[in-house]
PDB file of C-alpha atoms in Angstrom:
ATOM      1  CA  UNK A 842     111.806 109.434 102.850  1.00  0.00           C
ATOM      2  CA  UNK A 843     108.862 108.874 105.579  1.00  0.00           C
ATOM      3  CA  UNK A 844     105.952 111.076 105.503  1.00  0.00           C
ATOM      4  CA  UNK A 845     104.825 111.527 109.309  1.00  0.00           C
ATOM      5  CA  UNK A 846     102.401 113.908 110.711  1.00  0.00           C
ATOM      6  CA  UNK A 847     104.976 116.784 112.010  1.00  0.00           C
ATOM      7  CA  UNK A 848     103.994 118.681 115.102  1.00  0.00           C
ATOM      8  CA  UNK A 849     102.012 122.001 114.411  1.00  0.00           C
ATOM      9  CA  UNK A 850     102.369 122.837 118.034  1.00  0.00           C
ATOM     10  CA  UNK A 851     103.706 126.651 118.887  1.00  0.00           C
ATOM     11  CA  UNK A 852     106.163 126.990 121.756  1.00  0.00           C
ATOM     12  CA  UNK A 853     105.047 130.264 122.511  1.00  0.00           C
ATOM     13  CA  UNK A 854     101.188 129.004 122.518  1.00  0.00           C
ATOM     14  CA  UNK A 855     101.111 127.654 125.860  1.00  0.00           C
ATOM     15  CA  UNK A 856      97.757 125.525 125.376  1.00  0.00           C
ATOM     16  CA  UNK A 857      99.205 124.282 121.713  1.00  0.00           C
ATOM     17  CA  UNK A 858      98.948 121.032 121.730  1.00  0.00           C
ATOM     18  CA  UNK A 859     102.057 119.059 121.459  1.00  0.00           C
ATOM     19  CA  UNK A 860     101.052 116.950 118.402  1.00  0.00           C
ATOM     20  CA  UNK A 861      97.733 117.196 116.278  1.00  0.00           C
ATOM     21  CA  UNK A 862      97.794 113.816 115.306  1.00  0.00           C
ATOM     22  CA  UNK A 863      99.733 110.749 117.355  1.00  0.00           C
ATOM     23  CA  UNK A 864     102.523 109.495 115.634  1.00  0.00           C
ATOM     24  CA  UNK A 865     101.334 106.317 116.134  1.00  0.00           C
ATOM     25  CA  UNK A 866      98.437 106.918 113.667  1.00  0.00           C
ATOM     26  CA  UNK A 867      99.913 104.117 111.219  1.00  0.00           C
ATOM     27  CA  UNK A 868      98.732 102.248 108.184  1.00  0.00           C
ATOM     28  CA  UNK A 869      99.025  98.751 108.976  1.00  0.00           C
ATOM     29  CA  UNK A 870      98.731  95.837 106.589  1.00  0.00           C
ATOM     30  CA  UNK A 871      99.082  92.370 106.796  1.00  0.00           C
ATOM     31  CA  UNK A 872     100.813  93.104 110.398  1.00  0.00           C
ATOM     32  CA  UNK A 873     103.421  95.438 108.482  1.00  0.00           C
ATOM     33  CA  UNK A 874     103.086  99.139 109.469  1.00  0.00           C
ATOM     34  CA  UNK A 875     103.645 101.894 107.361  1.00  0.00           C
ATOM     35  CA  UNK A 876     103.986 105.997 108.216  1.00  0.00           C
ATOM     36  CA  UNK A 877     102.903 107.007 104.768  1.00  0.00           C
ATOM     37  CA  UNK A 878      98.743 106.337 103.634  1.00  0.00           C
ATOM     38  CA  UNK A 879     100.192 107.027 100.051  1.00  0.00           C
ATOM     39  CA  UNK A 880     101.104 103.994  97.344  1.00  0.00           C
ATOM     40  CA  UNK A 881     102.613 105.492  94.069  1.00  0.00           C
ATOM     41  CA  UNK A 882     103.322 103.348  91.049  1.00  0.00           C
ATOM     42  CA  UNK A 883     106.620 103.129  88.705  1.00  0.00           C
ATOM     43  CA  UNK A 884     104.905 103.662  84.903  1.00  0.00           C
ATOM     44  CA  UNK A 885     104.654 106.318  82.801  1.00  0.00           C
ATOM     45  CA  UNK A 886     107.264 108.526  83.592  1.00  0.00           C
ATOM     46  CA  UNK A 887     109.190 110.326  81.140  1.00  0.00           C
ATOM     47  CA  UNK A 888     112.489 108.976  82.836  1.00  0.00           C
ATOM     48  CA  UNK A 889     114.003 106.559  85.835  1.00  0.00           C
ATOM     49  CA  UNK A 890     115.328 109.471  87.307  1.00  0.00           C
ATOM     50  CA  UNK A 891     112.280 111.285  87.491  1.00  0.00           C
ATOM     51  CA  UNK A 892     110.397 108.087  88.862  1.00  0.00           C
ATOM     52  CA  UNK A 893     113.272 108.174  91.663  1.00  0.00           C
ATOM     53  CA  UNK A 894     113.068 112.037  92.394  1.00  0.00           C
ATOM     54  CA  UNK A 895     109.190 111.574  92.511  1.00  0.00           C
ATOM     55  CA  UNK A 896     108.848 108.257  94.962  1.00  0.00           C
ATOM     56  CA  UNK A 897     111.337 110.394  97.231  1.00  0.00           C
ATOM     57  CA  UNK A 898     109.517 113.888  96.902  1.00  0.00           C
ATOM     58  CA  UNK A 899     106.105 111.762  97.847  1.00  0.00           C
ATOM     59  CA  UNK A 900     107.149 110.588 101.165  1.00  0.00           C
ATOM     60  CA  UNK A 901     105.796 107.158 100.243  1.00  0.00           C
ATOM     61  CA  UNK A 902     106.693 104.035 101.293  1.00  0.00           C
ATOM     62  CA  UNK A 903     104.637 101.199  99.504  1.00  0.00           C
ATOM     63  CA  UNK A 904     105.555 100.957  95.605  1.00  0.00           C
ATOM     64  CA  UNK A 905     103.497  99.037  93.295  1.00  0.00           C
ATOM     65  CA  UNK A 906     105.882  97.462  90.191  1.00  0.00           C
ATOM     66  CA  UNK A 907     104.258  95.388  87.399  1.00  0.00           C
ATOM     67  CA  UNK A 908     105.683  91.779  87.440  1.00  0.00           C
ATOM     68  CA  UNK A 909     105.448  91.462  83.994  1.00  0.00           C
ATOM     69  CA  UNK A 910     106.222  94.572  82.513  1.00  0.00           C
ATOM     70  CA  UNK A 911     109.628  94.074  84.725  1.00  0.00           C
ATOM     71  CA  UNK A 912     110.445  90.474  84.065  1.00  0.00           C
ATOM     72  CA  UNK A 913     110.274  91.110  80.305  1.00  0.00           C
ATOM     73  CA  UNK A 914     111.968  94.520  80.226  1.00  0.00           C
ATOM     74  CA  UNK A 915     109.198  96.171  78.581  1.00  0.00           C
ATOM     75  CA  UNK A 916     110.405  99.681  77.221  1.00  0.00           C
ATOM     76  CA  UNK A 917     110.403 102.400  79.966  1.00  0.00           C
ATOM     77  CA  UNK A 918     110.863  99.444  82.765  1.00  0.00           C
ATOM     78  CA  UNK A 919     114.415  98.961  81.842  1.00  0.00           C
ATOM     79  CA  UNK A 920     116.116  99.065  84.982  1.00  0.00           C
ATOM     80  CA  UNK A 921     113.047  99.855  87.090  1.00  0.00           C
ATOM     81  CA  UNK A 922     113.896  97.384  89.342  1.00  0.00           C
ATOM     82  CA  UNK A 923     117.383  98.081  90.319  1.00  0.00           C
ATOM     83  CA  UNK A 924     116.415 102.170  90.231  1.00  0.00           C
ATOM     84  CA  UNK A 925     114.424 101.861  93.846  1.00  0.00           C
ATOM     85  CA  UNK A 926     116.325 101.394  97.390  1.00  0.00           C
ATOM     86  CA  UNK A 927     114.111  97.934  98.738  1.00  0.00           C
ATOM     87  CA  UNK A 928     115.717  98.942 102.257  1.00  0.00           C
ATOM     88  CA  UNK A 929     113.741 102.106 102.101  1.00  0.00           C
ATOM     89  CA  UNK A 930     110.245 101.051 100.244  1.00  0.00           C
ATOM     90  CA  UNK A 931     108.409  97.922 100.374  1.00  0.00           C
ATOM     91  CA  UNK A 932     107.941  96.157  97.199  1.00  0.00           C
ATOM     92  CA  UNK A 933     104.269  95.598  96.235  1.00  0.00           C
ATOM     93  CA  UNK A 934     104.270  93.255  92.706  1.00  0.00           C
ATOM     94  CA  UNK A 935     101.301  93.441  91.102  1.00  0.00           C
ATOM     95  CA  UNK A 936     100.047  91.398  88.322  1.00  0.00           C
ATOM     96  CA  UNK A 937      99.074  94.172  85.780  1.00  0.00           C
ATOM     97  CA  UNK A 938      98.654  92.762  81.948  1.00  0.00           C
ATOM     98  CA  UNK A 939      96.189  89.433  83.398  1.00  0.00           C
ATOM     99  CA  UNK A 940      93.515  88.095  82.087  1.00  0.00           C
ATOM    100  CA  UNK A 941      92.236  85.381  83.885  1.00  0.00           C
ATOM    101  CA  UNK A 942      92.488  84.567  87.202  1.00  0.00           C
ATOM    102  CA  UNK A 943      95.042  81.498  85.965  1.00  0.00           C
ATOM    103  CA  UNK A 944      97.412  84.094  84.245  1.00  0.00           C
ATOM    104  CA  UNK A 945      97.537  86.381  87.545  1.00  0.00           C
ATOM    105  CA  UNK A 946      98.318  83.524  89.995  1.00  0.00           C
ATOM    106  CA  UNK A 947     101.342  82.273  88.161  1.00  0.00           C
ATOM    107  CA  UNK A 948     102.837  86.059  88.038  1.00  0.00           C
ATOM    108  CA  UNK A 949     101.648  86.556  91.514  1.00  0.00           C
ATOM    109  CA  UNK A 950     104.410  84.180  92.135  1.00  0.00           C
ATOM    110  CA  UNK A 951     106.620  84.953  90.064  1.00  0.00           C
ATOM    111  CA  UNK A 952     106.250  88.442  91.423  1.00  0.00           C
ATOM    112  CA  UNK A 953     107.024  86.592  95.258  1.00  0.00           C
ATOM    113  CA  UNK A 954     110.107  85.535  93.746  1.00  0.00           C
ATOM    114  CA  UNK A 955     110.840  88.659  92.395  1.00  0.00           C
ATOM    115  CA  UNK A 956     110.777  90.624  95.766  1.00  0.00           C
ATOM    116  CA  UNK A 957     112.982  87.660  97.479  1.00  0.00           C
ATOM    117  CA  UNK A 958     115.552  88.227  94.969  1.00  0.00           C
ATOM    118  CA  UNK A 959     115.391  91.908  95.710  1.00  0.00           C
ATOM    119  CA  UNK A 960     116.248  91.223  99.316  1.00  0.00           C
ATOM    120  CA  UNK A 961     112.987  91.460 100.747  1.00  0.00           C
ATOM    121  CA  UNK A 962     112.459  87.537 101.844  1.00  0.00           C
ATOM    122  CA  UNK A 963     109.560  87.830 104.095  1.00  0.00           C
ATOM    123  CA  UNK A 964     107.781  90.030 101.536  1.00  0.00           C
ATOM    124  CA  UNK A 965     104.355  88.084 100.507  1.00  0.00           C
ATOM    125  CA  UNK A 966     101.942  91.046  99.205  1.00  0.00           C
ATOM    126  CA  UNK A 967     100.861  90.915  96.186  1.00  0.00           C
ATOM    127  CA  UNK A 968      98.138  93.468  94.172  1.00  0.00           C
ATOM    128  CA  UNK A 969      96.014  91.421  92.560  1.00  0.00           C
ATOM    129  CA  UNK A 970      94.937  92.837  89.269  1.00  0.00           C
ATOM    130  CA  UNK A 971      92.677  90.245  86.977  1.00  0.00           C
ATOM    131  CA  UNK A 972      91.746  92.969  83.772  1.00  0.00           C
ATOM    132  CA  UNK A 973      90.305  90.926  80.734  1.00  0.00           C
ATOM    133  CA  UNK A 974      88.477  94.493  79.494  1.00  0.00           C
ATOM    134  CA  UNK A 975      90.726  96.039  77.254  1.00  0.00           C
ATOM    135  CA  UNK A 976      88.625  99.321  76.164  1.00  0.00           C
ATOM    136  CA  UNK A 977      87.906 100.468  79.644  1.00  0.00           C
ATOM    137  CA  UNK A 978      90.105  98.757  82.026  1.00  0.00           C
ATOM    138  CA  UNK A 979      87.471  97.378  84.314  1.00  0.00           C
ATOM    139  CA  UNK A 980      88.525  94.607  87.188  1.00  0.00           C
ATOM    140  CA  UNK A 981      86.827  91.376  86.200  1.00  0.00           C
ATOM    141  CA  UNK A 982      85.051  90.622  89.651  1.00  0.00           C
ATOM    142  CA  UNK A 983      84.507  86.721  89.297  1.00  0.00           C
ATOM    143  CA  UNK A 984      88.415  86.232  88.361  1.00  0.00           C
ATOM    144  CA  UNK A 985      89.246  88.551  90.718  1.00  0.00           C
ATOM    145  CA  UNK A 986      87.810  86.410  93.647  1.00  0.00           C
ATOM    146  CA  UNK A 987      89.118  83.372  92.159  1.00  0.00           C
ATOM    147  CA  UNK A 988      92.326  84.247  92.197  1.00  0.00           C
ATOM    148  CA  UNK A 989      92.303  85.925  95.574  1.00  0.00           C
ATOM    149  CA  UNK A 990      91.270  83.029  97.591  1.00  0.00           C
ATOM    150  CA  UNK A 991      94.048  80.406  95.923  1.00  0.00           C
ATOM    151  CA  UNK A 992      96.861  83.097  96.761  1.00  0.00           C
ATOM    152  CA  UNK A 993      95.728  83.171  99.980  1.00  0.00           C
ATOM    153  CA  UNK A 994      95.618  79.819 100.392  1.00  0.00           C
ATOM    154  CA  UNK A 995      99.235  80.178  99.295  1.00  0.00           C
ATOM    155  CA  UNK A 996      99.990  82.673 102.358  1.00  0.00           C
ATOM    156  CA  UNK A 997      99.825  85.921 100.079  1.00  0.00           C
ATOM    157  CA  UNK A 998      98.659  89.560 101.591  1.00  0.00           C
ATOM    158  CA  UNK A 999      96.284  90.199  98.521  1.00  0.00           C
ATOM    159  CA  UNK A1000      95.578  93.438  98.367  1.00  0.00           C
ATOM    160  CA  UNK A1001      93.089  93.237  95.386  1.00  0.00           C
ATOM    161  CA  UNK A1002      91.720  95.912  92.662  1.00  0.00           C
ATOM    162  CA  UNK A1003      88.033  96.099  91.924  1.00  0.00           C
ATOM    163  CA  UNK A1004      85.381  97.875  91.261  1.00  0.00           C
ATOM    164  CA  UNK A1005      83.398 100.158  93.576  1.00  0.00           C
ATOM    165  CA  UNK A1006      81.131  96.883  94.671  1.00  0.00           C
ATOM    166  CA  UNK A1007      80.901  96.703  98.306  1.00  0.00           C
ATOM    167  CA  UNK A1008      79.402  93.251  98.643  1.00  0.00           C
ATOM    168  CA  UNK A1009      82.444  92.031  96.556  1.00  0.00           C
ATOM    169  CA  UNK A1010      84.472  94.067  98.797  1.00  0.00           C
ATOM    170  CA  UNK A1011      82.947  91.675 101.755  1.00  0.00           C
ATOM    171  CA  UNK A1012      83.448  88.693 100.192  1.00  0.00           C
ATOM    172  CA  UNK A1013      87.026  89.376  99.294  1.00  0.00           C
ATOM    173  CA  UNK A1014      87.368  89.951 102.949  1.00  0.00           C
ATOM    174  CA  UNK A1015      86.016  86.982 103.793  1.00  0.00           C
ATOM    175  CA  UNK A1016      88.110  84.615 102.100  1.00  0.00           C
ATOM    176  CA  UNK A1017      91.182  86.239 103.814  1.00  0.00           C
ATOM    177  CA  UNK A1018      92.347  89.550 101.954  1.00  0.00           C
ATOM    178  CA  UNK A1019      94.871  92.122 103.564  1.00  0.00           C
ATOM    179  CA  UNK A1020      92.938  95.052 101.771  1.00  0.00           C
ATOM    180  CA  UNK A1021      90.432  95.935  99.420  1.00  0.00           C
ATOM    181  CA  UNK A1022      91.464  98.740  96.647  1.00  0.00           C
ATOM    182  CA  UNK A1023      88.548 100.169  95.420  1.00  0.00           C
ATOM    183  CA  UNK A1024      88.534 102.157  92.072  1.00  0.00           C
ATOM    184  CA  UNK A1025      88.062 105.513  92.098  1.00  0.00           C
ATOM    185  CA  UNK A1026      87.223 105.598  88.411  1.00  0.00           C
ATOM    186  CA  UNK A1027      88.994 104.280  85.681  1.00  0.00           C
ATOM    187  CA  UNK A1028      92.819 104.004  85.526  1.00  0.00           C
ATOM    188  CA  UNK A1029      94.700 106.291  84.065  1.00  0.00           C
ATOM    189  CA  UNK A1030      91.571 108.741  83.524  1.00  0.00           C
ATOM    190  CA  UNK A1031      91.844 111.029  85.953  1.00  0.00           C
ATOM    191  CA  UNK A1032      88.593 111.639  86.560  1.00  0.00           C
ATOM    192  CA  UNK A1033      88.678 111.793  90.255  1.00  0.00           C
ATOM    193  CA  UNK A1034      85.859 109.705  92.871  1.00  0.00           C
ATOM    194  CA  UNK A1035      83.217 108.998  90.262  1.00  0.00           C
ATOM    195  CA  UNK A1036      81.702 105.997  92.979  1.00  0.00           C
ATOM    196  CA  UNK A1037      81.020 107.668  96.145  1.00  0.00           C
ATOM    197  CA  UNK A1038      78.400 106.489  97.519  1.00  0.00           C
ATOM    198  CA  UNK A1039      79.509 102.594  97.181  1.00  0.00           C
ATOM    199  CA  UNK A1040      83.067 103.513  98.238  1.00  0.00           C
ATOM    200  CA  UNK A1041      81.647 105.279 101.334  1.00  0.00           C
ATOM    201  CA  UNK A1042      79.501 101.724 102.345  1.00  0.00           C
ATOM    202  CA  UNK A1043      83.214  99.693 101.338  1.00  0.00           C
ATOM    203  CA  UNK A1044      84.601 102.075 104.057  1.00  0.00           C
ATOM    204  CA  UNK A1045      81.999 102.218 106.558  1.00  0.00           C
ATOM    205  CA  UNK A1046      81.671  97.853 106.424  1.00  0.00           C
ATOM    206  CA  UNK A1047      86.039  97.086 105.902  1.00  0.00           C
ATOM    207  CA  UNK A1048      87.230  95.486 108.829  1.00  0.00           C
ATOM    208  CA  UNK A1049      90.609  95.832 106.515  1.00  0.00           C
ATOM    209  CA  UNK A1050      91.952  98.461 105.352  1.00  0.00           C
ATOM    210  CA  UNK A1051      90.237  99.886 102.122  1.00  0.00           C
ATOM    211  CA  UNK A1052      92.799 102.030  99.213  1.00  0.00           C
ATOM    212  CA  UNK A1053      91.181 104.019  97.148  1.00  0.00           C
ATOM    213  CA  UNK A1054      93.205 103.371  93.464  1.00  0.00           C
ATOM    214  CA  UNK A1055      92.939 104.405  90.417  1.00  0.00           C
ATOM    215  CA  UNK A1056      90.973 107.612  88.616  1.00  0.00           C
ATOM    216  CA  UNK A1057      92.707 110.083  91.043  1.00  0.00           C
ATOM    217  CA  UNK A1058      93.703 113.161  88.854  1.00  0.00           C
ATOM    218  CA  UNK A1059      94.438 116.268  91.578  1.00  0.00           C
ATOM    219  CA  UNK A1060      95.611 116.174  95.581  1.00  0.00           C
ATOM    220  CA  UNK A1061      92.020 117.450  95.966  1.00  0.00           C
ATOM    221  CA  UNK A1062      90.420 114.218  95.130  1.00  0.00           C
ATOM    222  CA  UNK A1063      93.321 112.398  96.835  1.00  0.00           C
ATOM    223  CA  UNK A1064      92.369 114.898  99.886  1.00  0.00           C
ATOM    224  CA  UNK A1065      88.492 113.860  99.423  1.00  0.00           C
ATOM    225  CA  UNK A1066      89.091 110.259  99.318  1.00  0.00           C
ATOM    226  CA  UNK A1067      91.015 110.612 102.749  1.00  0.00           C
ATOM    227  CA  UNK A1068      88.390 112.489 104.454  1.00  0.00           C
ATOM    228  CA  UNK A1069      86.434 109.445 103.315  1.00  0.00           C
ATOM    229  CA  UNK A1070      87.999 107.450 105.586  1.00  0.00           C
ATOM    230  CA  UNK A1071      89.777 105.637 103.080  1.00  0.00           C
ATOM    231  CA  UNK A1072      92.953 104.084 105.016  1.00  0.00           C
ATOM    232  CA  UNK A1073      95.325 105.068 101.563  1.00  0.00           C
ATOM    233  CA  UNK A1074      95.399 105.834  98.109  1.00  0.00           C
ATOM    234  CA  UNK A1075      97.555 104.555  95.180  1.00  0.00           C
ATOM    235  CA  UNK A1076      98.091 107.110  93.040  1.00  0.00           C
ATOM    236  CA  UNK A1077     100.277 107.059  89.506  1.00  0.00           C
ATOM    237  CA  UNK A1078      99.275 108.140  86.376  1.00  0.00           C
ATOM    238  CA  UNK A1079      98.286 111.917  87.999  1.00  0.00           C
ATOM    239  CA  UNK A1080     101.818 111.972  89.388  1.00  0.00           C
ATOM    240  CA  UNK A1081     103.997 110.126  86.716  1.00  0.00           C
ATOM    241  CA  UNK A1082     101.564 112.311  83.684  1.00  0.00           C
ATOM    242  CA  UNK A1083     101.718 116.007  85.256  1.00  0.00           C
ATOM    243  CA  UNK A1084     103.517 118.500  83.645  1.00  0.00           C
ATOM    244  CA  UNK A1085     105.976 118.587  86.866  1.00  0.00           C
ATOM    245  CA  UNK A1086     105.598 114.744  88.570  1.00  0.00           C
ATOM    246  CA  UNK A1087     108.149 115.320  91.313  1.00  0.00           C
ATOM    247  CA  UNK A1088     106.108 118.951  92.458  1.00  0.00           C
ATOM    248  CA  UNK A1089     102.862 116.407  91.990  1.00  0.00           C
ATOM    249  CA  UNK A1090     104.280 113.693  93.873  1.00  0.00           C
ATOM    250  CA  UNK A1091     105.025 116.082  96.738  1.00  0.00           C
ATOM    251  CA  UNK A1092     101.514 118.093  96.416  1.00  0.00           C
ATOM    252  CA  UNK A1093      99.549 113.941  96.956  1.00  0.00           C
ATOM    253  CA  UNK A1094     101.914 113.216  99.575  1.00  0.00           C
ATOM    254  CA  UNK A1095     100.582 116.767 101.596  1.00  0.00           C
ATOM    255  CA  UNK A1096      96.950 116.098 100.568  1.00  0.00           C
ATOM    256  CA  UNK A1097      96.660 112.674 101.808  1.00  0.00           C
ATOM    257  CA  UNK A1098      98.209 114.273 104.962  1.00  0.00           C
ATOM    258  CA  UNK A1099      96.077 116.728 105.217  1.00  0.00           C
ATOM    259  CA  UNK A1100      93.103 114.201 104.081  1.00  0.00           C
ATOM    260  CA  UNK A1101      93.343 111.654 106.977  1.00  0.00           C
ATOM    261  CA  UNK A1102      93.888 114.832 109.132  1.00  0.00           C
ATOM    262  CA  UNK A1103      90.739 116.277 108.307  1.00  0.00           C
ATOM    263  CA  UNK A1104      89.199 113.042 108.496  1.00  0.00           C
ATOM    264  CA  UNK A1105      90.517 112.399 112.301  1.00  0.00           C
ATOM    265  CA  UNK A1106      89.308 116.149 113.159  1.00  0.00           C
ATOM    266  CA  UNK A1107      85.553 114.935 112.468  1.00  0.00           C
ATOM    267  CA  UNK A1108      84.300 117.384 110.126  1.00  0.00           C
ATOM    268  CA  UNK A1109      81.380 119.698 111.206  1.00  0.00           C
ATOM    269  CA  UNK A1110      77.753 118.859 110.687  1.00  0.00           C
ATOM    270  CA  UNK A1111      75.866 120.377 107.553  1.00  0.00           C
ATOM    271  CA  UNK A1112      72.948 121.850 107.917  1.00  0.00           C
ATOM    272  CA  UNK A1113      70.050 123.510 105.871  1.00  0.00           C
ATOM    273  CA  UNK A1114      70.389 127.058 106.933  1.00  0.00           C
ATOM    274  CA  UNK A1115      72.925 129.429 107.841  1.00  0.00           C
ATOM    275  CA  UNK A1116      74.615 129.556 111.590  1.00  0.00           C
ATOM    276  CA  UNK A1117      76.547 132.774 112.462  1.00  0.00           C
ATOM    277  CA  UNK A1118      79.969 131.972 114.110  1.00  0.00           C
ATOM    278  CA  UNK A1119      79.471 135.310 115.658  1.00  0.00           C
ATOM    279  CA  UNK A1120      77.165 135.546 118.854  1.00  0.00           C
ATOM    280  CA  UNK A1121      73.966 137.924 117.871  1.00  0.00           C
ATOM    281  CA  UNK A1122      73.273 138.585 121.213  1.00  0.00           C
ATOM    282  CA  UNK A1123      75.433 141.586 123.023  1.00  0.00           C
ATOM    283  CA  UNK A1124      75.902 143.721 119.947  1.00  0.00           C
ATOM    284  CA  UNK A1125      76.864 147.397 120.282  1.00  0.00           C
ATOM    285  CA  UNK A1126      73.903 149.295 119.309  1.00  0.00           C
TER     286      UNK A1126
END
């Protein structure tokens, strides 16, 4: 299912415009482009078929699947592999469960190998995850940038997940990576954009596309991130944990829509003191 920007455009409006937003307004990564600025995840639901009725509901098109969580059949990724169409989504492995930088090169290609077998050959991204902090989850930075620049030696699209630090950010870009992802605050918290500020100097330096992931609780705070000008979100946990994930998964899909929309508009200025949108001059006395 592809989420595109659908004309809002009124036939019987004669200055309507035909389309608010060009179609051609794409996500592009690694020279692959992509309709949908939303990235949903496969854990945590409550069932496969759920997980299915969700990814489809969301109009994404970019699903993240832990390598090792799916090699190893951990319980509730049974199957995961074999329950998504890979003609329809493109796979993104990531290497969820590492340690050291060591640990998530070797399932960084395992998780290469994973996607060829899948039937997507010329798929090479990879979300580089390098988590040694059990308590609270963090990204460890120095591992993290390690690891990025030997799978890019390697010809991976590293799209990798860090903290809010934008001068990591710009070294990760540097050494050759597809994206930079951000966290919003920690995973599985939902505590929506705790970093701001540094993800708004991220966005405003990229010359790659930036993903905000991870923390995202509501399609508000997917919404807000968008009118960042973040180029996506990955979103999971808020979707997969809500009382209703396939209603979620739809409700992100619209507000990351409706978040790059806003975004494109160009908001309008804020300023100290009230403005009347009504003219005070002309006024029937």
């Amino acid at each position: 299912m592809t989420a595109v920007f659908p004309s809002v455009a009124n036939p019987s409006l004669p200055h309507a415009a035909e389309n608010v937003v060009d179609s051609e307004d794409l996500l592009e990564i690694a020279g692959r482009k992509f309709h949908s600025r939303l990235m949903t995840g496969t854990g945590k639901y409550p069932s496969l078929t759920t997980m299915q009725d969700s990814v489809a509901s969301s109009g994404c098109q970019i699903v993240t699947v832990a390598v090792r969580r799916v090699q190893t059949n951990a319980p509730g990724h049974e199957g995961l592999a074999e329950a998504i169409d890979w003609s329809t989504i493109w796979m993104l492995p990531n290497t969820a469960g590492c340690q050291t930088a060591e640990e998530a090169i070797r399932v960084a290609r395992l998780g290469r190998e994973m996607a060829k077998l899948l039937g997507q050959e010329d798929n090479n991204f990879i979300k580089l995850e390098v988590i040694p902090d059990t308590q609270y989850l963090l990204p460890d930075p120095i591992g993290t940038l390690e690891a990025a620049e030997q799978l890019v030696k390697e010809g991976f699209a590293v799209l990798p997940y860090i903290n809010a630090d934008p001068l990591l950010a710009k070294r990760l870009e540097e050494v050759g990576c597809a994206t930079v992802m951000p966290l919003g605050s920690p995973i599985g918290s939902g505590q929506g954009i705790r970093n701001a500020a540094n993800i708004a100097i991220i966005i405003e330096n990229a010359k790659v596309p930036v993903v905000v992931d991870a923390g995202i609780g509501t399609p508000s705070e997917a919404a807000q991130a968008m009118e960042m000008g973040a180029d996506a979100v990955l979103i999971n946990s808020a979707i997969a944990m809500a009382a209703n994930p396939v209603a979620m998964a739809q409700a992100m899909g619209m507000a990351t829509q409706a978040g790059r929309l806003a975004y494109l508009s160009g908001r309008m200025p804020i300023k100290n003191q009230a403005n009347a949108s009504s003219p005070l001059t002309g006024l029937v006395s």
